Tab-separated table of C-alpha atoms in Angstrom:
chain	number	residue	atom	x	y	z
O	1	MET	CA	9.997	-2.099	42.775
O	2	SER	CA	6.381	-2.302	41.641
O	3	VAL	CA	5.342	0.332	39.082
O	4	LYS	CA	1.681	1.164	39.548
O	5	ILE	CA	-0.701	3.561	37.814
O	6	LEU	CA	-4.275	4.132	38.952
O	7	PHE	CA	-6.580	5.565	36.288
O	8	LYS	CA	-9.437	7.242	38.132
O	9	ASN	CA	-12.930	8.443	37.201
O	10	ALA	CA	-12.906	7.370	33.542
O	11	THR	CA	-15.723	6.039	31.408
O	12	VAL	CA	-14.183	2.587	31.006
O	13	PHE	CA	-14.953	0.327	28.038
O	14	PRO	CA	-13.636	-3.133	29.044
O	15	ILE	CA	-15.147	-4.545	25.770
O	16	THR	CA	-15.905	-7.948	27.319
O	17	SER	CA	-18.334	-6.365	29.784
O	18	ARG	CA	-20.537	-3.280	29.921
O	19	PRO	CA	-19.001	0.213	30.078
O	20	PHE	CA	-18.951	1.881	33.471
O	21	LYS	CA	-17.596	4.944	35.240
O	22	GLY	CA	-14.733	3.960	37.472
O	23	ASP	CA	-11.090	3.016	37.796
O	24	VAL	CA	-8.374	0.760	36.402
O	25	LEU	CA	-5.258	-0.189	38.380
O	26	VAL	CA	-2.132	-1.146	36.444
O	27	SER	CA	0.829	-2.909	38.041
O	28	ASN	CA	4.062	-3.841	36.280
O	29	GLY	CA	2.566	-3.584	32.814
O	30	LYS	CA	-0.555	-5.617	33.572
O	31	VAL	CA	-4.105	-4.714	34.498
O	32	GLU	CA	-4.501	-5.591	38.175
O	33	LYS	CA	-7.983	-4.335	39.068
O	34	VAL	CA	-10.993	-2.963	37.207
O	35	GLY	CA	-13.905	-1.448	39.108
O	36	GLU	CA	-15.201	1.457	41.174
O	37	ASN	CA	-13.523	3.302	44.040
O	38	ILE	CA	-10.198	1.495	43.725
O	39	GLU	CA	-7.519	2.814	46.082
O	40	ASP	CA	-3.795	2.123	46.184
O	41	PRO	CA	-1.442	4.405	48.133
O	42	ASP	CA	1.569	3.236	46.074
O	43	ALA	CA	0.097	4.078	42.682
O	44	GLU	CA	0.559	7.153	40.519
O	45	ILE	CA	-2.880	8.720	40.059
O	46	VAL	CA	-4.060	9.697	36.576
O	47	ASP	CA	-7.381	11.528	36.821
O	48	LEU	CA	-9.518	10.825	33.732
O	49	THR	CA	-12.658	12.683	34.716
O	50	GLY	CA	-14.660	13.268	31.548
O	51	LYS	CA	-12.403	10.979	29.503
O	52	PHE	CA	-12.963	7.570	27.890
O	53	LEU	CA	-10.602	4.646	28.522
O	54	PHE	CA	-10.372	1.881	25.899
O	55	PRO	CA	-8.035	-1.034	25.255
O	56	GLY	CA	-5.566	-0.465	22.444
O	57	PHE	CA	-7.044	-1.350	19.081
O	58	VAL	CA	-5.679	-4.372	17.212
O	59	ASP	CA	-5.312	-4.727	13.427
O	60	ALA	CA	-4.775	-8.354	12.414
O	61	HIS	CA	-3.510	-7.595	8.882
O	62	SER	CA	-1.199	-4.684	8.205
O	63	HIS	CA	1.750	-3.663	6.025
O	64	ILE	CA	2.810	-0.746	8.224
O	65	GLY	CA	6.586	-0.404	8.359
O	66	LEU	CA	6.845	-2.480	5.149
O	67	PHE	CA	5.116	-0.136	2.718
O	68	GLU	CA	6.460	2.950	4.468
O	69	GLU	CA	5.123	6.467	4.189
O	70	GLY	CA	7.123	8.806	1.978
O	71	VAL	CA	9.098	6.007	0.362
O	72	GLY	CA	7.015	4.955	-2.624
O	73	TYR	CA	5.948	1.505	-3.736
O	74	TYR	CA	9.111	0.604	-5.630
O	75	TYR	CA	11.334	1.321	-2.627
O	76	SER	CA	9.149	-0.548	-0.153
O	77	ASP	CA	9.924	-3.931	1.383
O	78	GLY	CA	6.470	-5.532	1.344
O	79	ASN	CA	6.686	-7.948	-1.601
O	80	GLU	CA	9.510	-10.337	-2.476
O	81	ALA	CA	7.998	-10.661	-5.955
O	82	THR	CA	10.814	-12.704	-7.485
O	83	ASP	CA	9.534	-16.242	-6.886
O	84	PRO	CA	5.956	-17.525	-6.432
O	85	VAL	CA	7.026	-19.518	-3.339
O	86	THR	CA	8.829	-17.524	-0.628
O	87	PRO	CA	7.698	-18.937	2.753
O	88	HIS	CA	11.170	-18.405	4.208
O	89	VAL	CA	10.980	-14.584	4.115
O	90	LYS	CA	9.783	-12.783	7.230
O	91	ALA	CA	7.838	-9.521	7.375
O	92	LEU	CA	9.788	-8.756	10.533
O	93	ASP	CA	13.022	-8.471	8.539
O	94	GLY	CA	11.522	-5.748	6.348
O	95	PHE	CA	9.745	-3.889	9.127
O	96	ASN	CA	10.942	-0.367	9.879
O	97	PRO	CA	9.797	0.660	13.377
O	98	GLN	CA	10.613	4.274	12.489
O	99	ASP	CA	7.949	4.479	9.794
O	100	PRO	CA	6.274	7.864	10.530
O	101	ALA	CA	2.889	6.151	10.079
O	102	ILE	CA	3.391	4.394	13.410
O	103	GLU	CA	3.073	7.542	15.513
O	104	ARG	CA	-0.089	8.418	13.592
O	105	ALA	CA	-1.410	4.904	14.200
O	106	LEU	CA	-0.907	5.460	17.931
O	107	ALA	CA	-2.752	8.761	17.540
O	108	GLY	CA	-5.635	6.665	16.203
O	109	GLY	CA	-5.606	4.322	19.199
O	110	VAL	CA	-3.947	1.320	17.511
O	111	THR	CA	-1.320	-0.428	19.647
O	112	SER	CA	-0.916	-3.941	18.167
O	113	VAL	CA	-0.805	-5.229	14.594
O	114	MET	CA	0.024	-8.340	12.650
O	115	ILE	CA	2.438	-7.333	9.917
O	116	VAL	CA	2.364	-9.518	6.806
O	117	PRO	CA	4.058	-9.512	3.405
O	118	GLY	CA	2.060	-8.323	0.419
O	119	SER	CA	0.061	-10.536	-1.914
O	120	ALA	CA	2.305	-10.848	-4.964
O	121	ASN	CA	3.170	-14.488	-4.298
O	122	PRO	CA	0.905	-17.529	-3.811
O	123	VAL	CA	3.142	-18.399	-0.857
O	124	GLY	CA	4.326	-15.043	0.390
O	125	GLY	CA	6.112	-15.308	3.733
O	126	GLN	CA	5.770	-15.196	7.499
O	127	GLY	CA	3.862	-12.592	9.476
O	128	SER	CA	4.472	-11.383	13.031
O	129	VAL	CA	2.413	-9.709	15.733
O	130	ILE	CA	4.047	-6.570	17.079
O	131	LYS	CA	3.325	-3.682	19.415
O	132	PHE	CA	4.336	-0.095	18.709
O	133	ARG	CA	6.479	0.175	21.817
O	134	SER	CA	10.041	0.674	20.567
O	135	ILE	CA	12.272	1.595	17.618
O	136	ILE	CA	14.117	-1.669	18.289
O	137	VAL	CA	12.391	-4.431	16.334
O	138	GLU	CA	13.059	-7.164	18.895
O	139	GLU	CA	11.332	-5.105	21.589
O	140	CYS	CA	8.208	-4.831	19.421
O	141	ILE	CA	7.661	-8.570	18.923
O	142	VAL	CA	4.674	-10.239	20.563
O	143	LYS	CA	4.435	-13.387	18.429
O	144	ASP	CA	6.787	-14.562	15.688
O	145	PRO	CA	6.015	-16.289	13.440
O	146	ALA	CA	2.271	-15.823	13.704
O	147	GLY	CA	1.176	-17.142	10.318
O	148	LEU	CA	2.145	-17.875	6.725
O	149	LYS	CA	0.793	-15.336	4.241
O	150	MET	CA	-0.633	-16.812	1.031
O	151	ALA	CA	-2.564	-15.277	-1.851
O	152	PHE	CA	-5.237	-16.182	-4.387
O	153	GLY	CA	-6.926	-14.164	-7.103
O	154	GLU	CA	-5.757	-11.274	-9.217
O	155	ASN	CA	-2.503	-10.252	-7.565
O	156	PRO	CA	-0.398	-13.393	-8.210
O	157	LYS	CA	-2.011	-13.693	-11.664
O	158	ARG	CA	-0.976	-10.142	-12.545
O	159	VAL	CA	2.553	-10.286	-11.146
O	160	TYR	CA	3.558	-13.578	-12.772
O	161	GLY	CA	1.208	-13.526	-15.751
O	162	GLU	CA	2.909	-10.373	-17.014
O	163	ARG	CA	6.175	-12.356	-17.004
O	164	LYS	CA	4.600	-15.313	-18.874
O	165	GLN	CA	5.381	-17.385	-15.811
O	166	THR	CA	3.351	-19.701	-13.566
O	167	PRO	CA	0.933	-18.775	-12.093
O	168	SER	CA	-0.938	-16.781	-14.710
O	169	THR	CA	-4.360	-18.198	-13.820
O	170	ARG	CA	-6.329	-19.150	-10.722
O	171	MET	CA	-5.620	-22.773	-11.665
O	172	GLY	CA	-1.923	-22.025	-11.645
O	173	THR	CA	-2.054	-20.340	-8.231
O	174	ALA	CA	-3.840	-23.308	-6.662
O	175	GLY	CA	-1.398	-25.648	-8.381
O	176	VAL	CA	1.630	-23.783	-6.995
O	177	ILE	CA	0.215	-23.980	-3.465
O	178	ARG	CA	-0.668	-27.675	-3.748
O	179	ASP	CA	2.774	-28.423	-5.121
O	180	TYR	CA	4.385	-26.602	-2.210
O	181	PHE	CA	2.469	-28.491	0.471
O	182	THR	CA	3.037	-31.815	-1.307
O	183	LYS	CA	6.771	-31.155	-1.151
O	184	VAL	CA	6.417	-30.212	2.519
O	185	LYS	CA	4.681	-33.524	3.271
O	186	ASN	CA	7.435	-35.443	1.499
O	187	TYR	CA	10.053	-33.450	3.421
O	188	MET	CA	8.343	-34.301	6.709
O	189	LYS	CA	8.291	-38.015	5.798
O	190	LYS	CA	11.993	-37.936	4.974
O	191	LYS	CA	12.751	-36.245	8.290
O	192	GLU	CA	10.605	-38.746	10.237
O	193	LEU	CA	12.299	-41.670	8.480
O	194	ALA	CA	15.735	-40.342	9.455
O	195	GLN	CA	14.600	-40.046	13.074
O	196	LYS	CA	13.245	-43.617	13.081
O	197	GLU	CA	16.540	-44.901	11.715
O	198	GLY	CA	18.476	-42.916	14.293
O	199	LYS	CA	20.185	-40.845	11.611
O	200	GLU	CA	20.992	-37.149	11.674
O	201	PHE	CA	18.785	-35.169	9.287
O	202	THR	CA	21.126	-32.897	7.348
O	203	GLU	CA	18.893	-31.620	4.553
O	204	THR	CA	17.275	-28.684	6.374
O	205	ASP	CA	15.258	-26.520	3.980
O	206	LEU	CA	13.907	-23.233	5.364
O	207	LYS	CA	10.989	-23.190	2.898
O	208	MET	CA	9.930	-26.674	3.966
O	209	GLU	CA	10.393	-25.942	7.670
O	210	VAL	CA	7.805	-23.135	7.491
O	211	GLY	CA	5.344	-25.361	5.667
O	212	GLU	CA	5.842	-28.005	8.338
O	213	MET	CA	4.798	-25.491	10.994
O	214	VAL	CA	1.589	-24.930	9.025
O	215	LEU	CA	0.848	-28.640	8.537
O	216	ARG	CA	1.522	-29.329	12.221
O	217	LYS	CA	-0.886	-26.473	13.046
O	218	LYS	CA	1.718	-24.469	14.922
O	219	ILE	CA	0.816	-21.439	12.782
O	220	PRO	CA	-2.186	-20.829	10.489
O	221	ALA	CA	-2.183	-20.035	6.803
O	222	ARG	CA	-3.291	-16.428	6.314
O	223	MET	CA	-5.003	-16.605	2.927
O	224	HIS	CA	-5.592	-13.447	0.883
O	225	ALA	CA	-8.848	-14.044	-1.042
O	226	HIS	CA	-11.464	-11.554	-2.222
O	227	ARG	CA	-13.873	-13.459	-4.474
O	228	ALA	CA	-16.178	-16.121	-3.068
O	229	ASP	CA	-14.721	-18.774	-5.380
O	230	ASP	CA	-11.182	-17.905	-4.259
O	231	ILE	CA	-12.232	-18.180	-0.627
O	232	LEU	CA	-13.700	-21.615	-1.318
O	233	THR	CA	-10.514	-22.698	-3.123
O	234	ALA	CA	-8.491	-21.629	-0.077
O	235	ILE	CA	-10.780	-23.676	2.166
O	236	ARG	CA	-10.612	-26.670	-0.179
O	237	ILE	CA	-6.808	-26.712	-0.155
O	238	ALA	CA	-6.664	-26.245	3.625
O	239	GLU	CA	-8.978	-29.223	4.076
O	240	GLU	CA	-6.999	-31.336	1.588
O	241	PHE	CA	-3.809	-30.834	3.580
O	242	GLY	CA	-5.361	-30.499	7.028
O	243	PHE	CA	-4.149	-27.093	8.207
O	244	ASN	CA	-5.758	-24.094	9.918
O	245	LEU	CA	-6.532	-20.966	7.939
O	246	VAL	CA	-7.711	-17.393	8.288
O	247	ILE	CA	-9.275	-15.622	5.314
O	248	GLU	CA	-7.764	-12.197	4.638
O	249	HIS	CA	-9.924	-9.456	3.034
O	250	GLY	CA	-12.954	-11.638	2.285
O	251	THR	CA	-14.616	-9.041	0.055
O	252	GLU	CA	-17.273	-11.543	-1.070
O	253	ALA	CA	-17.297	-13.543	2.191
O	254	TYR	CA	-20.875	-12.372	2.808
O	255	LYS	CA	-21.983	-14.474	-0.179
O	256	ILE	CA	-20.848	-17.676	1.572
O	257	SER	CA	-21.173	-16.594	5.211
O	258	LYS	CA	-23.076	-19.721	6.263
O	259	VAL	CA	-20.257	-21.923	4.937
O	260	LEU	CA	-17.673	-19.897	6.858
O	261	ALA	CA	-19.746	-20.036	10.037
O	262	GLU	CA	-20.317	-23.788	9.753
O	263	LYS	CA	-16.613	-24.463	9.210
O	264	LYS	CA	-15.637	-21.949	11.938
O	265	ILE	CA	-13.274	-20.071	9.632
O	266	PRO	CA	-12.410	-16.536	10.799
O	267	VAL	CA	-12.187	-13.624	8.388
O	268	VAL	CA	-10.114	-10.473	8.706
O	269	VAL	CA	-12.395	-8.243	6.649
O	270	GLY	CA	-11.432	-5.177	4.685
O	271	PRO	CA	-10.531	-2.640	3.756
O	272	LEU	CA	-14.159	-1.696	3.149
O	273	LEU	CA	-13.990	2.092	3.050
O	274	THR	CA	-11.995	2.182	-0.162
O	275	PHE	CA	-12.068	2.507	-3.944
O	276	ARG	CA	-12.923	-0.577	-6.021
O	277	THR	CA	-9.568	-0.704	-7.774
O	278	LYS	CA	-9.917	-4.094	-9.497
O	279	LEU	CA	-12.476	-6.551	-10.805
O	280	GLU	CA	-12.516	-8.788	-7.735
O	281	LEU	CA	-13.624	-5.788	-5.629
O	282	LYS	CA	-16.676	-4.924	-7.746
O	283	ASP	CA	-19.114	-6.361	-5.178
O	284	LEU	CA	-17.425	-4.742	-2.163
O	285	THR	CA	-19.937	-3.456	0.375
O	286	MET	CA	-19.860	-2.033	3.901
O	287	GLU	CA	-22.797	-4.345	4.657
O	288	THR	CA	-20.326	-7.260	4.802
O	289	ILE	CA	-19.743	-6.735	8.532
O	290	ALA	CA	-23.392	-6.905	9.540
O	291	LYS	CA	-24.050	-9.924	7.297
O	292	LEU	CA	-21.092	-11.950	8.584
O	293	LEU	CA	-21.863	-11.136	12.207
O	294	LYS	CA	-25.506	-12.107	11.721
O	295	ASP	CA	-24.462	-15.578	10.542
O	296	GLY	CA	-21.997	-16.034	13.414
O	297	VAL	CA	-18.651	-15.667	11.614
O	298	LEU	CA	-15.725	-14.554	13.787
O	299	ILE	CA	-14.444	-11.410	12.085
O	300	ALA	CA	-11.973	-8.609	12.617
O	301	LEU	CA	-11.661	-5.401	10.623
O	302	MET	CA	-8.409	-4.494	8.867
O	303	CYS	CA	-7.298	-1.211	7.356
O	304	ASP	CA	-4.809	-3.013	5.093
O	305	HIS	CA	-2.470	-0.130	5.861
O	306	PRO	CA	-1.413	1.798	3.814
O	307	VAL	CA	-4.640	1.353	1.799
O	308	ILE	CA	-6.449	3.009	4.706
O	309	PRO	CA	-3.954	4.592	7.123
O	310	LEU	CA	-4.164	2.915	10.527
O	311	GLU	CA	-4.960	6.222	12.186
O	312	PHE	CA	-8.399	6.010	10.544
O	313	ALA	CA	-9.333	2.556	11.866
O	314	THR	CA	-12.182	4.025	13.906
O	315	VAL	CA	-13.442	6.063	10.956
O	316	GLN	CA	-13.838	2.916	8.862
O	317	ALA	CA	-15.525	1.069	11.723
O	318	ALA	CA	-17.889	3.905	12.587
O	319	THR	CA	-18.956	4.182	8.946
O	320	ALA	CA	-20.195	0.590	9.103
O	321	MET	CA	-22.925	1.711	11.500
O	322	ARG	CA	-24.611	3.327	8.490
O	323	TYR	CA	-24.845	-0.145	6.956
O	324	GLY	CA	-26.438	-2.072	9.801
O	325	ALA	CA	-23.522	-2.916	12.094
O	326	LYS	CA	-23.911	-2.241	15.826
O	327	GLU	CA	-21.539	-0.149	17.930
O	328	GLU	CA	-20.901	-2.961	20.422
O	329	ASP	CA	-19.973	-5.411	17.654
O	330	LEU	CA	-17.747	-2.885	15.889
O	331	LEU	CA	-15.768	-2.234	19.058
O	332	LYS	CA	-15.197	-5.992	19.362
O	333	ILE	CA	-13.956	-6.326	15.786
O	334	LEU	CA	-11.354	-3.651	16.565
O	335	THR	CA	-10.212	-5.297	19.809
O	336	VAL	CA	-11.088	-8.697	21.232
O	337	ASN	CA	-11.995	-10.361	17.915
O	338	PRO	CA	-8.619	-9.768	16.225
O	339	ALA	CA	-6.963	-10.812	19.494
O	340	LYS	CA	-8.840	-14.142	19.290
O	341	ILE	CA	-7.916	-14.643	15.644
O	342	LEU	CA	-4.261	-14.027	16.530
O	343	GLY	CA	-4.436	-16.434	19.484
O	344	LEU	CA	-3.652	-13.592	21.894
O	345	GLU	CA	-6.996	-13.049	23.615
O	346	ASP	CA	-5.328	-13.847	26.963
O	347	ARG	CA	-3.105	-10.766	26.569
O	348	ILE	CA	-4.676	-8.048	24.423
O	349	GLY	CA	-8.031	-6.770	23.162
O	350	SER	CA	-9.857	-5.934	26.393
O	351	ILE	CA	-9.387	-4.343	29.815
O	352	GLU	CA	-9.400	-7.256	32.263
O	353	PRO	CA	-7.227	-8.279	35.229
O	354	GLY	CA	-4.133	-10.148	34.092
O	355	LYS	CA	-4.074	-8.703	30.583
O	356	ASP	CA	-1.447	-6.386	29.128
O	357	ALA	CA	-2.012	-2.758	30.099
O	358	ASP	CA	-2.437	-1.474	26.546
O	359	LEU	CA	-4.728	1.462	27.282
O	360	VAL	CA	-5.870	4.459	25.277
O	361	VAL	CA	-7.293	7.666	26.739
O	362	TRP	CA	-9.833	9.277	24.409
O	363	SER	CA	-11.391	12.719	24.808
O	364	GLY	CA	-14.740	11.155	23.856
O	365	HIS	CA	-16.143	8.057	22.191
O	366	PRO	CA	-13.841	6.872	19.344
O	367	PHE	CA	-16.752	6.796	16.897
O	368	ASP	CA	-17.411	10.501	17.496
O	369	MET	CA	-15.383	12.284	14.822
O	370	LYS	CA	-14.586	15.110	17.251
O	371	SER	CA	-12.843	12.729	19.670
O	372	VAL	CA	-9.060	12.506	19.801
O	373	VAL	CA	-6.552	10.230	21.480
O	374	GLU	CA	-4.858	12.059	24.351
O	375	ARG	CA	-2.567	9.352	25.744
O	376	VAL	CA	-1.517	5.813	24.831
O	377	TYR	CA	0.017	3.257	27.176
O	378	ILE	CA	1.563	-0.029	26.038
O	379	ASP	CA	2.383	-2.540	28.768
O	380	GLY	CA	1.720	0.240	31.252
O	381	VAL	CA	4.290	2.627	29.699
O	382	GLU	CA	3.190	5.870	28.108
O	383	VAL	CA	4.223	5.850	24.442
O	384	PHE	CA	2.135	8.730	23.071
O	385	ARG	CA	0.767	11.990	24.423
O	386	ARG	CA	-1.047	14.601	22.371
């Protein structure tokens, strides 16, 4: 039996087209029609007169459910900081879908996130895209694995330098990563040779298997880098080994924005509305968004939850308007842009026929601090009501 919901009389923000006053028809978890004066006698009517209807917001870099609220850093599951190379660990296995922060994230209009391990290790582990639709992890998964988290800069230096262990410098971090991918290439050659000789390959190594996915461009490397020189090192290594990458944080990305635009390298920027807690953040500025967009870099905006709680995603974005960013662009970097970076623009990030019915009912515009989320639907099912 078809399950249909007809949202009537809303101010609809499709994101990929101009806002309008009208209707959205949802059928079996997908958007079926978007327009004016839609009628369907089989649909449940939800009258949204005076309300705003947006797609669910998407955060392409989050630690929600890993660094849980009320647990404390030392009891969290975000960093396997025992070995500089841990590609075989999965954020999904540490994710707690009962983290109380998730309900608050829904109350902020966020429905989809990419969860990633922290940045203790140069090669940190696999990330996954999830939706906040269940307390059963398997029912949350949208894409797994969705990328291999890696890290440059101060974090790996601090974690392993304090132990008098490699890497204690930026040179060491780059060396660890190069060494890993060199071993992956050799592993791939050994596997290919066995196949050519018609032999069974019996030396399966989980660490190498993940690296092979990166080198075969099945998943991108998600590279934590704040300083401009670290970003360029990440790019240099990616080009040496021929894999796809996304820059995470990109605090100084605005200093090399033309390079990023020319090489078509996306950046998940942020958090920007935060305290400069370490040296590599000293040049952090909210103007980063406007500068990167001006030069044509594909960007999304992260909260880096729990650094900025996900419920305040719109607060961070709206603040950027004070620093030259435009409302239309900011709405895209909360929705369709992260969807593109995640390779999920055919499913999430906008209100269009055929896409997932991840819809958020706001009392007013999300950038108006008086506005609140009244209802949230994921795949056409109500998951939050104020």
